[in-house]
Amino acid sequence: MAVQTTAHQRGFTFERVAIALQTMAIFFQAVTAGLLLSSAHGEVPHSVGARVMYGASMLYVLAAILAWRPGGGSPRPVAYASGFLVLASVQVVLGIAHRPSLHVPLGVLMFGLSVLVLGRTLSARSPERSGTRP
């Protein structure tokens, strides 16, 4: 009898929590970027948020690897998470270089992509919900 493993589980998995944290951190960055552009008081929260966002991106890579290896599923989530980490690295470099003409649009792109991946992750149907059994 063949045993089929699935990458989708009921409830909140570490990967789902990690991508949600990353999405919230990027949204926080958008809010603090608005503060930074409109007042002098936004620099500290934006700087702290950058570190949290980068850490959340690293956590997402770890979660994707841990979800992929034991189940032998598709490595696609690892590629997505690694791509986010590369974008976060570029974002940090652009922020330090004070290049808002590139930094801001990249942040918008990152938020959009993160929301898309979060939506796809949260809407993935588990075997129990779709009516099939492993």
Short mmCIF file of C-alpha atoms in Angstrom, two decimals:
data_model
loop_
_atom_site.label_atom_id
_atom_site.label_comp_id
_atom_site.label_asym_id
_atom_site.label_seq_id
_atom_site.Cartn_x
_atom_site.Cartn_y
_atom_site.Cartn_z
CA MET A 1 0.00 0.00 0.00
CA ALA A 2 1.43 3.36 -1.01
CA VAL A 3 1.35 6.11 1.54
CA GLN A 4 0.65 9.53 0.14
CA THR A 5 1.99 12.52 2.01
CA THR A 6 0.56 15.97 1.60
CA ALA A 7 2.05 19.35 2.25
CA HIS A 8 -1.32 20.81 3.27
CA GLN A 9 -2.45 20.40 6.85
CA ARG A 10 -5.40 21.66 8.81
CA GLY A 11 -5.02 24.69 10.99
CA PHE A 12 -2.09 27.01 11.18
CA THR A 13 1.25 25.62 10.14
CA PHE A 14 4.62 27.18 10.79
CA GLU A 15 4.81 28.17 7.13
CA ARG A 16 1.42 29.91 7.23
CA VAL A 17 2.36 31.80 10.37
CA ALA A 18 5.71 32.81 8.86
CA ILE A 19 4.18 34.19 5.64
CA ALA A 20 1.50 36.01 7.65
CA LEU A 21 4.17 37.56 9.86
CA GLN A 22 6.16 38.61 6.79
CA THR A 23 3.08 40.18 5.20
CA MET A 24 2.24 42.09 8.39
CA ALA A 25 5.85 43.28 8.70
CA ILE A 26 5.85 44.58 5.12
CA PHE A 27 2.53 46.34 5.75
CA PHE A 28 4.02 47.92 8.89
CA GLN A 29 6.90 49.11 6.72
CA ALA A 30 4.44 50.81 4.38
CA VAL A 31 2.81 52.61 7.30
CA THR A 32 6.12 53.74 8.76
CA ALA A 33 7.33 54.79 5.30
CA GLY A 34 4.38 57.16 5.16
CA LEU A 35 5.40 58.54 8.55
CA LEU A 36 8.99 58.85 7.39
CA LEU A 37 8.01 60.78 4.28
CA SER A 38 5.66 63.10 6.16
CA SER A 39 7.54 63.74 9.42
CA ALA A 40 10.89 63.34 11.13
CA HIS A 41 9.45 60.82 13.61
CA GLY A 42 9.16 57.91 11.21
CA GLU A 43 12.83 57.01 10.89
CA VAL A 44 13.16 54.91 14.06
CA PRO A 45 10.02 52.77 13.56
CA HIS A 46 10.89 52.27 9.89
CA SER A 47 14.42 51.19 10.80
CA VAL A 48 13.18 48.78 13.47
CA GLY A 49 10.50 47.49 11.10
CA ALA A 50 13.15 46.83 8.45
CA ARG A 51 14.96 44.51 10.82
CA VAL A 52 11.74 42.73 11.74
CA MET A 53 10.75 42.37 8.08
CA TYR A 54 14.17 40.95 7.19
CA GLY A 55 13.96 38.52 10.10
CA ALA A 56 10.45 37.50 9.03
CA SER A 57 11.77 36.82 5.53
CA MET A 58 14.48 34.58 6.97
CA LEU A 59 11.89 32.83 9.14
CA TYR A 60 9.75 32.22 6.04
CA VAL A 61 12.73 30.57 4.30
CA LEU A 62 13.27 28.33 7.33
CA ALA A 63 9.57 27.45 7.52
CA ALA A 64 9.43 26.64 3.80
CA ILE A 65 12.47 24.36 4.07
CA LEU A 66 11.07 22.59 7.13
CA ALA A 67 7.70 22.09 5.41
CA TRP A 68 9.34 20.80 2.23
CA ARG A 69 11.93 18.32 3.50
CA PRO A 70 9.89 15.97 5.70
CA GLY A 71 6.94 15.62 3.33
CA GLY A 72 8.95 15.51 0.12
CA GLY A 73 6.60 18.01 -1.48
CA SER A 74 7.32 20.57 -4.13
CA PRO A 75 10.32 22.84 -3.55
CA ARG A 76 8.34 25.77 -5.03
CA PRO A 77 7.60 27.38 -1.61
CA VAL A 78 11.33 27.33 -0.86
CA ALA A 79 11.95 29.19 -4.13
CA TYR A 80 9.25 31.75 -3.25
CA ALA A 81 10.69 32.26 0.23
CA SER A 82 14.23 32.58 -1.13
CA GLY A 83 13.00 35.10 -3.69
CA PHE A 84 11.45 37.16 -0.90
CA LEU A 85 14.72 37.07 1.00
CA VAL A 86 16.60 38.31 -2.07
CA LEU A 87 14.04 41.11 -2.55
CA ALA A 88 14.33 42.00 1.15
CA SER A 89 18.11 42.17 0.81
CA VAL A 90 17.84 44.49 -2.19
CA GLN A 91 15.27 46.54 -0.29
CA VAL A 92 17.64 46.99 2.67
CA VAL A 93 20.49 48.04 0.40
CA LEU A 94 18.28 50.56 -1.41
CA GLY A 95 17.03 51.93 1.90
CA ILE A 96 20.51 52.38 3.29
CA ALA A 97 21.55 54.07 0.02
CA HIS A 98 18.58 56.48 0.35
CA ARG A 99 17.16 55.56 -3.07
CA PRO A 100 13.40 56.07 -2.51
CA SER A 101 12.70 56.08 -6.27
CA LEU A 102 13.56 52.35 -6.27
CA HIS A 103 12.98 51.52 -2.60
CA VAL A 104 9.30 52.51 -2.49
CA PRO A 105 8.13 50.68 -5.66
CA LEU A 106 10.03 47.57 -4.61
CA GLY A 107 8.28 47.71 -1.24
CA VAL A 108 4.90 47.91 -2.97
CA LEU A 109 5.84 44.95 -5.17
CA MET A 110 6.96 42.95 -2.15
CA PHE A 111 3.72 43.65 -0.30
CA GLY A 112 1.64 42.61 -3.28
CA LEU A 113 3.58 39.40 -3.78
CA SER A 114 3.44 38.60 -0.09
CA VAL A 115 -0.33 39.07 -0.01
CA LEU A 116 -0.69 36.81 -3.07
CA VAL A 117 1.40 34.04 -1.51
CA LEU A 118 -0.43 34.42 1.82
CA GLY A 119 -3.78 34.18 0.05
CA ARG A 120 -2.69 31.10 -1.88
CA THR A 121 -1.32 29.49 1.28
CA LEU A 122 -4.43 30.17 3.35
CA SER A 123 -6.84 29.08 0.62
CA ALA A 124 -5.05 25.79 -0.08
CA ARG A 125 -7.57 23.07 0.55
CA SER A 126 -6.65 20.31 2.94
CA PRO A 127 -7.65 16.71 2.08
CA GLU A 128 -10.32 16.76 4.82
CA ARG A 129 -12.00 19.87 3.38
CA SER A 130 -11.87 18.79 -0.26
CA GLY A 131 -13.52 15.43 0.39
CA THR A 132 -10.52 13.22 -0.43
CA ARG A 133 -8.65 11.08 2.00
CA PRO A 134 -4.91 10.36 1.96
#
